[in-house]
Short mmCIF file of C-alpha atoms and ligand atoms in Angstrom, two decimals:
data_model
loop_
_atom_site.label_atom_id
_atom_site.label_comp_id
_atom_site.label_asym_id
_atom_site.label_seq_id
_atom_site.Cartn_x
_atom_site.Cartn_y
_atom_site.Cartn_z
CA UNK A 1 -21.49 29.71 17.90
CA UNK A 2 -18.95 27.68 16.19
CA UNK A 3 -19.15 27.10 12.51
CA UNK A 4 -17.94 24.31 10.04
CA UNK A 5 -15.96 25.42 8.13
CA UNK A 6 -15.48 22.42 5.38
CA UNK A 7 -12.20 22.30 3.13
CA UNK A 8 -12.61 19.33 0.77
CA UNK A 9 -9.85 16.57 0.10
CA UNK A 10 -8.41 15.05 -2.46
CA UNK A 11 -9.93 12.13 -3.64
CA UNK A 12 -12.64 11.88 -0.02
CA UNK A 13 -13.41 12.98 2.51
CA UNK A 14 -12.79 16.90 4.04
CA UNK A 15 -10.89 18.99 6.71
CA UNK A 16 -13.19 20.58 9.32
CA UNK A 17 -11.97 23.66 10.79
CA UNK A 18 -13.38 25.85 13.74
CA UNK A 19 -14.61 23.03 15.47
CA UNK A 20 -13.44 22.12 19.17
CA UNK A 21 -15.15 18.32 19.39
CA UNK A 22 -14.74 18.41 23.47
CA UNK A 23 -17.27 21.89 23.17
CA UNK A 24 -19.01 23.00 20.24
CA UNK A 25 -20.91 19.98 19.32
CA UNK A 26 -24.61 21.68 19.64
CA UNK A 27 -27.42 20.37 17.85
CA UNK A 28 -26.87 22.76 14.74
CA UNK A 29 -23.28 21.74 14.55
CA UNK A 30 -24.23 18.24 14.92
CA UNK A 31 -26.69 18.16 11.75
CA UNK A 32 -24.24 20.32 9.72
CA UNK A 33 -21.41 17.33 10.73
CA UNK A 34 -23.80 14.59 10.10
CA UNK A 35 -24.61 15.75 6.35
CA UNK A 36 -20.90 16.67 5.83
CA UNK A 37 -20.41 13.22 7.00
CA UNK A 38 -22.86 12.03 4.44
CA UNK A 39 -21.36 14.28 1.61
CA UNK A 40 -17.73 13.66 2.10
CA UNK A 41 -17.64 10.22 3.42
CA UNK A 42 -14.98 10.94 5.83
CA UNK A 43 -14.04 13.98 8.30
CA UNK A 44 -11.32 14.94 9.51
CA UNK A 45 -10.05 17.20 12.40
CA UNK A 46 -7.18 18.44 13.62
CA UNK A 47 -5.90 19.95 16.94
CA UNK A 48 -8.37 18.40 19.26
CA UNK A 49 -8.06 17.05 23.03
CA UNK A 50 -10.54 14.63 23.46
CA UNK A 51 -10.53 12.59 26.60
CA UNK A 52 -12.03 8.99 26.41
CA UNK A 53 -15.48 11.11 28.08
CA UNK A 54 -15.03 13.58 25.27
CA UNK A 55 -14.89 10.69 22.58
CA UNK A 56 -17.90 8.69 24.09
CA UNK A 57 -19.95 11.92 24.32
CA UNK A 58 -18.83 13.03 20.94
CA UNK A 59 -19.98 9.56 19.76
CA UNK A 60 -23.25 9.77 21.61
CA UNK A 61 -24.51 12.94 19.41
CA UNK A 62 -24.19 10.63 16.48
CA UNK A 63 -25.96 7.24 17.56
CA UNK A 64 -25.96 4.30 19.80
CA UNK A 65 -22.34 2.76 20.23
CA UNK A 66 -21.26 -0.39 19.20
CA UNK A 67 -19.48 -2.30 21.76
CA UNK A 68 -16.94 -3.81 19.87
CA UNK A 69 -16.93 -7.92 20.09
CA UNK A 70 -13.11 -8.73 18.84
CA UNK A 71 -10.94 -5.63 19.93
CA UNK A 72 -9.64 -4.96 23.04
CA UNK A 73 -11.04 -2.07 25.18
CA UNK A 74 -9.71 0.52 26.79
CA UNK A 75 -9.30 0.41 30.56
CA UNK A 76 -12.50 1.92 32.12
CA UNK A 77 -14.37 2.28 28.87
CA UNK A 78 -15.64 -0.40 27.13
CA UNK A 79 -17.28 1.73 24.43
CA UNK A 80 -13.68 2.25 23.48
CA UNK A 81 -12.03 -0.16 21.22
CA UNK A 82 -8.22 -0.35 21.14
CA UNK A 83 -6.06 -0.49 17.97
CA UNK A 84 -3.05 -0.93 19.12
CA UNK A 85 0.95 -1.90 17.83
CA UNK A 86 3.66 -2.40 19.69
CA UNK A 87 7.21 -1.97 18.59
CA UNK A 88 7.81 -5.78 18.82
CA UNK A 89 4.37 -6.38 16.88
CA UNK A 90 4.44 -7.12 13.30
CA UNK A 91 0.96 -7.43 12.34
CA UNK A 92 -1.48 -4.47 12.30
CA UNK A 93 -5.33 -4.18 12.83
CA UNK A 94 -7.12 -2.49 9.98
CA UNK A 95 -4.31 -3.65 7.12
CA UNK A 96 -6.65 -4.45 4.44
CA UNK A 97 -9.83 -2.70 2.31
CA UNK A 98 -12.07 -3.08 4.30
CA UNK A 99 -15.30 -0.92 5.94
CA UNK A 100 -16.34 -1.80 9.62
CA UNK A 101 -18.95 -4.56 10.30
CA UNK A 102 -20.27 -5.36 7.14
CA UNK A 103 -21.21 -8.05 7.97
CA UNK A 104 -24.10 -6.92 10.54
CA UNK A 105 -27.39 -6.93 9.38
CA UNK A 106 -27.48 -2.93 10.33
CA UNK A 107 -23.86 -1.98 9.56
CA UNK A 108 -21.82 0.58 11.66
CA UNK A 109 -22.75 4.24 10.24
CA UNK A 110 -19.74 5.53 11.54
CA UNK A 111 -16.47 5.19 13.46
CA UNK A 112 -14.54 7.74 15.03
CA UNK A 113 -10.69 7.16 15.22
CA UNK A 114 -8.69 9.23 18.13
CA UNK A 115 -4.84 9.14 17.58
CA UNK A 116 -2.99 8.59 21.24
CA UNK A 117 0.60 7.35 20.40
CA UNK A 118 1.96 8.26 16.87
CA UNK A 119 5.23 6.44 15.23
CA UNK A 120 7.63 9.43 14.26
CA UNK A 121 6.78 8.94 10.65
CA UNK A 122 4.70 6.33 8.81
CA UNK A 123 1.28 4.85 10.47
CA UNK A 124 -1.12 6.78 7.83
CA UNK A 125 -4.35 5.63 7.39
CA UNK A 126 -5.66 5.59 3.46
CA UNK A 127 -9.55 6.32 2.38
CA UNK A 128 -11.51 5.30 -0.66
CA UNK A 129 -14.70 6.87 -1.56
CA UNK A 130 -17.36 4.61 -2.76
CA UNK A 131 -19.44 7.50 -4.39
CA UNK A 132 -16.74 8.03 -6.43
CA UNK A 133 -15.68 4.53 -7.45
CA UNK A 134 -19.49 3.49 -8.21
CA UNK A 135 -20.11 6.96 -10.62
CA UNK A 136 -16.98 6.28 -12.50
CA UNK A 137 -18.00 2.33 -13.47
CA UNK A 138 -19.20 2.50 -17.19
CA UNK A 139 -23.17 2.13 -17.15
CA UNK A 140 -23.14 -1.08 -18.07
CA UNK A 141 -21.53 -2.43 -15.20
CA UNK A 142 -23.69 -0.27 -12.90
CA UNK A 143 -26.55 -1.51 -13.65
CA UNK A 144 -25.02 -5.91 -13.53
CA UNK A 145 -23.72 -4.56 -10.15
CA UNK A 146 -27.36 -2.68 -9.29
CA UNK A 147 -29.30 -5.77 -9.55
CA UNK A 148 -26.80 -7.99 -7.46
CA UNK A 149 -26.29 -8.73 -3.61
CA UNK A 150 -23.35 -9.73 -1.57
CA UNK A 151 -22.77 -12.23 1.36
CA UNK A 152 -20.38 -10.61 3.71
CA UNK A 153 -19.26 -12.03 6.97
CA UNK A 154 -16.97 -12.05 10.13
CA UNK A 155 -16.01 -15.50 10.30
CA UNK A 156 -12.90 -15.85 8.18
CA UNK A 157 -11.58 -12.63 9.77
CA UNK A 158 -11.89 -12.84 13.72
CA UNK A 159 -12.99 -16.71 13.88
CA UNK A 160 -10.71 -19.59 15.05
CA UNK A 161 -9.63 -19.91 11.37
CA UNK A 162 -8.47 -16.72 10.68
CA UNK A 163 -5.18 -14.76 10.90
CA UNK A 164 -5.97 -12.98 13.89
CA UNK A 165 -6.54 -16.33 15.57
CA UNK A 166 -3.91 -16.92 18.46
CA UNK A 167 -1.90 -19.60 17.00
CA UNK A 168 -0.56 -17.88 14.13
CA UNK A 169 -0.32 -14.33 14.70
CA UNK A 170 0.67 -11.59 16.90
CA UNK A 171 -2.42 -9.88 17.20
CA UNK A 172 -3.63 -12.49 19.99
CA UNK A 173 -4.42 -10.42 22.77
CA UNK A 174 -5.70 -7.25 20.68
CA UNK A 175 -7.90 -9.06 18.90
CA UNK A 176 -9.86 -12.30 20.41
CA UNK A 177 -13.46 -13.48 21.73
CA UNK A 178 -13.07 -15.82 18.07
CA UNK A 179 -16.45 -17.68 19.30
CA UNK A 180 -18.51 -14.25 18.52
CA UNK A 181 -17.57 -14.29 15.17
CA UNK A 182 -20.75 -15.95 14.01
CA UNK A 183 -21.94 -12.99 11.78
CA UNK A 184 -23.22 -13.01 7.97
CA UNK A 185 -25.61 -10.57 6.40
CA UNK A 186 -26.44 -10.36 2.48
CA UNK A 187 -26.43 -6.76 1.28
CA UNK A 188 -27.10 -4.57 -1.56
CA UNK A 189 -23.92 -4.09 -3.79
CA UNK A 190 -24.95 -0.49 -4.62
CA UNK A 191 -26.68 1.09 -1.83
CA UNK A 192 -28.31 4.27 -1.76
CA UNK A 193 -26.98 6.26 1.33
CA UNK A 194 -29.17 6.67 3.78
CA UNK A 195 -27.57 10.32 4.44
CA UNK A 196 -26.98 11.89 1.03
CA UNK A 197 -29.30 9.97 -1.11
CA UNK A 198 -26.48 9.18 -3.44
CA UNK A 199 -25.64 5.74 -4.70
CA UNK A 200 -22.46 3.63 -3.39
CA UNK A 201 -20.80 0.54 -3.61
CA UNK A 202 -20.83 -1.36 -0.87
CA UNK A 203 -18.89 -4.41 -0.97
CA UNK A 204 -15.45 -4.41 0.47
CA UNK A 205 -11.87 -7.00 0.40
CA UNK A 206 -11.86 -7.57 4.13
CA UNK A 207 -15.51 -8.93 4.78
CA UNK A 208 -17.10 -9.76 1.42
CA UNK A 209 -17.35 -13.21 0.53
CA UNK A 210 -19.39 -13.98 -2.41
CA UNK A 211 -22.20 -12.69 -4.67
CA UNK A 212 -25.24 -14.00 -3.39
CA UNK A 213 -26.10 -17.18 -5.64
CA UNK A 214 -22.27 -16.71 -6.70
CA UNK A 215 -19.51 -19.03 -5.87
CA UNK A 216 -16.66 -17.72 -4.61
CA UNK A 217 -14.57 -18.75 -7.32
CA UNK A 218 -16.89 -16.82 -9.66
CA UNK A 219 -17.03 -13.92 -7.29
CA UNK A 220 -12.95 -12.98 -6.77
CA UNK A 221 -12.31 -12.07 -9.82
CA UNK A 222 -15.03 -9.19 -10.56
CA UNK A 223 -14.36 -8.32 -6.42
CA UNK A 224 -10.27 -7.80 -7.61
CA UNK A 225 -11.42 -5.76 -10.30
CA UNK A 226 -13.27 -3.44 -8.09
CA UNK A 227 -10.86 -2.95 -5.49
CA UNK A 228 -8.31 -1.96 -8.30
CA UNK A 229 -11.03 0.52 -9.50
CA UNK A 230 -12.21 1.79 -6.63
CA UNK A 231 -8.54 2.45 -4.64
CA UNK A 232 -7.36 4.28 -8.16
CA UNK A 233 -5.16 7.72 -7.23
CA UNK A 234 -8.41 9.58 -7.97
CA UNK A 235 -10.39 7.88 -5.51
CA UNK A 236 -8.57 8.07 -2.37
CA UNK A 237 -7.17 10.30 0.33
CA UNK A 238 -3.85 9.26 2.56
CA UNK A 239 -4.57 10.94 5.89
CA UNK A 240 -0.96 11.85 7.79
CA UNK A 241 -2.05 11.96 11.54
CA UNK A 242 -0.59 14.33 13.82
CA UNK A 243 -1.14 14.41 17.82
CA UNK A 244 -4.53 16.05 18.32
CA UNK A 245 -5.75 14.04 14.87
CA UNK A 246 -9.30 12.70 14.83
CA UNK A 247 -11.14 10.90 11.85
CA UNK A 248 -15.20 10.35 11.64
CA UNK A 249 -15.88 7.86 8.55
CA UNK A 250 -18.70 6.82 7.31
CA UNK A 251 -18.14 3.40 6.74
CA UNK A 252 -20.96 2.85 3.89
CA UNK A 253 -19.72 5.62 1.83
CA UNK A 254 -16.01 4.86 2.18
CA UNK A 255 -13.01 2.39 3.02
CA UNK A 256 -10.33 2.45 4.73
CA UNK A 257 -6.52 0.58 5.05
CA UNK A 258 -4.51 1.42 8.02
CA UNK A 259 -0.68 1.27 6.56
CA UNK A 260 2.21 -1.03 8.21
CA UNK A 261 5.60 0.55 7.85
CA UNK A 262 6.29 1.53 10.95
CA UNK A 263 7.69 -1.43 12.51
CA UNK A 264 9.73 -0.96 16.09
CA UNK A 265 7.36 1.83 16.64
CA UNK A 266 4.21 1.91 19.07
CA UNK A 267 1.19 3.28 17.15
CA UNK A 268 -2.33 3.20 19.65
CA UNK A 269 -5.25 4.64 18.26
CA UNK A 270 -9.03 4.83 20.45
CA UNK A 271 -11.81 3.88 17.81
CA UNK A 272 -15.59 4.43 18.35
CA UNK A 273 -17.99 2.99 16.12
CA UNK A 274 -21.50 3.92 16.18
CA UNK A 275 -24.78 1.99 14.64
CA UNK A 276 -26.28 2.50 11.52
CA UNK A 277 -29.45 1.17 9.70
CA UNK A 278 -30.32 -1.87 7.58
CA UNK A 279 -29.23 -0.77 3.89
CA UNK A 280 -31.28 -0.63 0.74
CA UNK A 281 -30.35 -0.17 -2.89
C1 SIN B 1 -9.35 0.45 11.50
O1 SIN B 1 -9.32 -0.29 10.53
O2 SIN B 1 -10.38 0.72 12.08
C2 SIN B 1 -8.05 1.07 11.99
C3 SIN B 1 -7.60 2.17 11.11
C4 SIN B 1 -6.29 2.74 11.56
O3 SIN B 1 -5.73 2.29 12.57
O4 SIN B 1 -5.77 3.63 10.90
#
């Protein structure tokens, strides 16, 4: 029987060793891996060989997947969203704060990024824990921020406005399907997890637009703030991925910002993301 064997990060998240993700994912290991998930916000795993059936299947033991409405799919498997650079790209997907599909009205629990092609060097992805940034806040603050709610949405980001709209970027063809992004859901700014219990913040740069009742005008300047708080040194983890790399977030207990400096290199990455549940503070 395999154990999990859990090293902590820096910052978020932890390294899970003894696990083989193509075999050992039994029920026990799955409930151990689901509260680590919960605790640490982010796992990671090294040394795997997942084929796209592994990934679905590993997926599976978590929750329903999301079919993904703006990135392309892998060839075969739908389930399987594509983030994908190509040496003549400049753009990347993911370059910004951001969690996945805030702005659902059950947000993505999870996502579950496979590395395929790796640049030689460069390509890491960075994590922010929203535990962390939430606890550190001085009290007063955490309880303005408790009482408030926040209007985030997928309009301005995969719309026929946005930057990944055809005209103006290179990232037509990985991302697209602009009329889908019709989605806006109000949330709690501190949630309480619906794994660990513990409270989190839970607005984000990519998708957040405004404090509910807020302009956004009033609203940038205390969402700058907390980006600069929560992304402090203390808060996050760069993960270096290596052939065989795997990451499982949790997207309402972290963040994440996949770097650009690798530029002339191909970097393709298979993402999963799985449901989650309507969030409550
Ligand atoms: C993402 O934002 O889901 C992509 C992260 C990455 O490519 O590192």
């Amino acid at each position: 029987m395999a154990q999990v064997d859990i090293e902590p990060g820096d910052g978020v998240g932890a390294y899970i060793h003894g696990i083989d993700l193509a075999r050992d994912l039994k029920d026990g290991v799955v409930a151990d891996l689901r509260q680590a998930l919960g605790d640490y916000g982010v796992l990671f795993f090294r040394d795997q060989n997942l084929a796209p059936e592994d990934h679905i299947a590993m997926a599976e033991c978590f929750g329903k997947i999301n079919v993904n409405r703006f990135f392309g799919q892998v060839d075969g498997h739908p389930q399987i969203a594509e983030v994908r650079k190509e040496p003549d790209q400049r753009s990347n997907i993911g370059g910004n704060w951001h969690t996945d599909h805030s702005y659902d009205q059950e947000p993505a629990m999870g996502s579950i990024l496979v590395a395929r092609e790796l640049p030689n060097r460069g390509g890491d992805t960075v994590f922010a824990n929203m535990y962390a940034a939430f606890d550190s806040l001085s009290p007063g603050l955490q309880e303005t921020l408790s009482g408030l709610r926040a209007v985030h949405s997928s309009r301005h980001v995969f719309g026929d406005k946005s930057r990944y709209d055809k005209a103006n970027s290179d990232l037509a063809g990985r991302l697209g399907n602009t009329d889908a992004a019709v989605q806006d859901s109000v949330h709690p700014v501190v949630i309480r997890h619906p794994i660990s219990g513990r409270r989190a913040l839970y607005v984000n740069r990519g998708f957040t637009i405004r404090f509910d009742g807020w302009t956004a005008e009033e609203t940038q300047p205390l969402l700058d703030y907390l980006v600069r708080h929560a992304t402090r040194p203390e808060h996050i983890h760069k993960f270096h991925w290596r052939p065989g790399s795997v990451a499982f977030w949790d997207n309402r207990a972290t963040w994440h910002y996949a770097i650009n400096d690798y530029h002339g290199q191909r970097r393709l990455m298979h993402r999963i993301t799985v449901e989650g549940v309507a969030l409550a503070a």
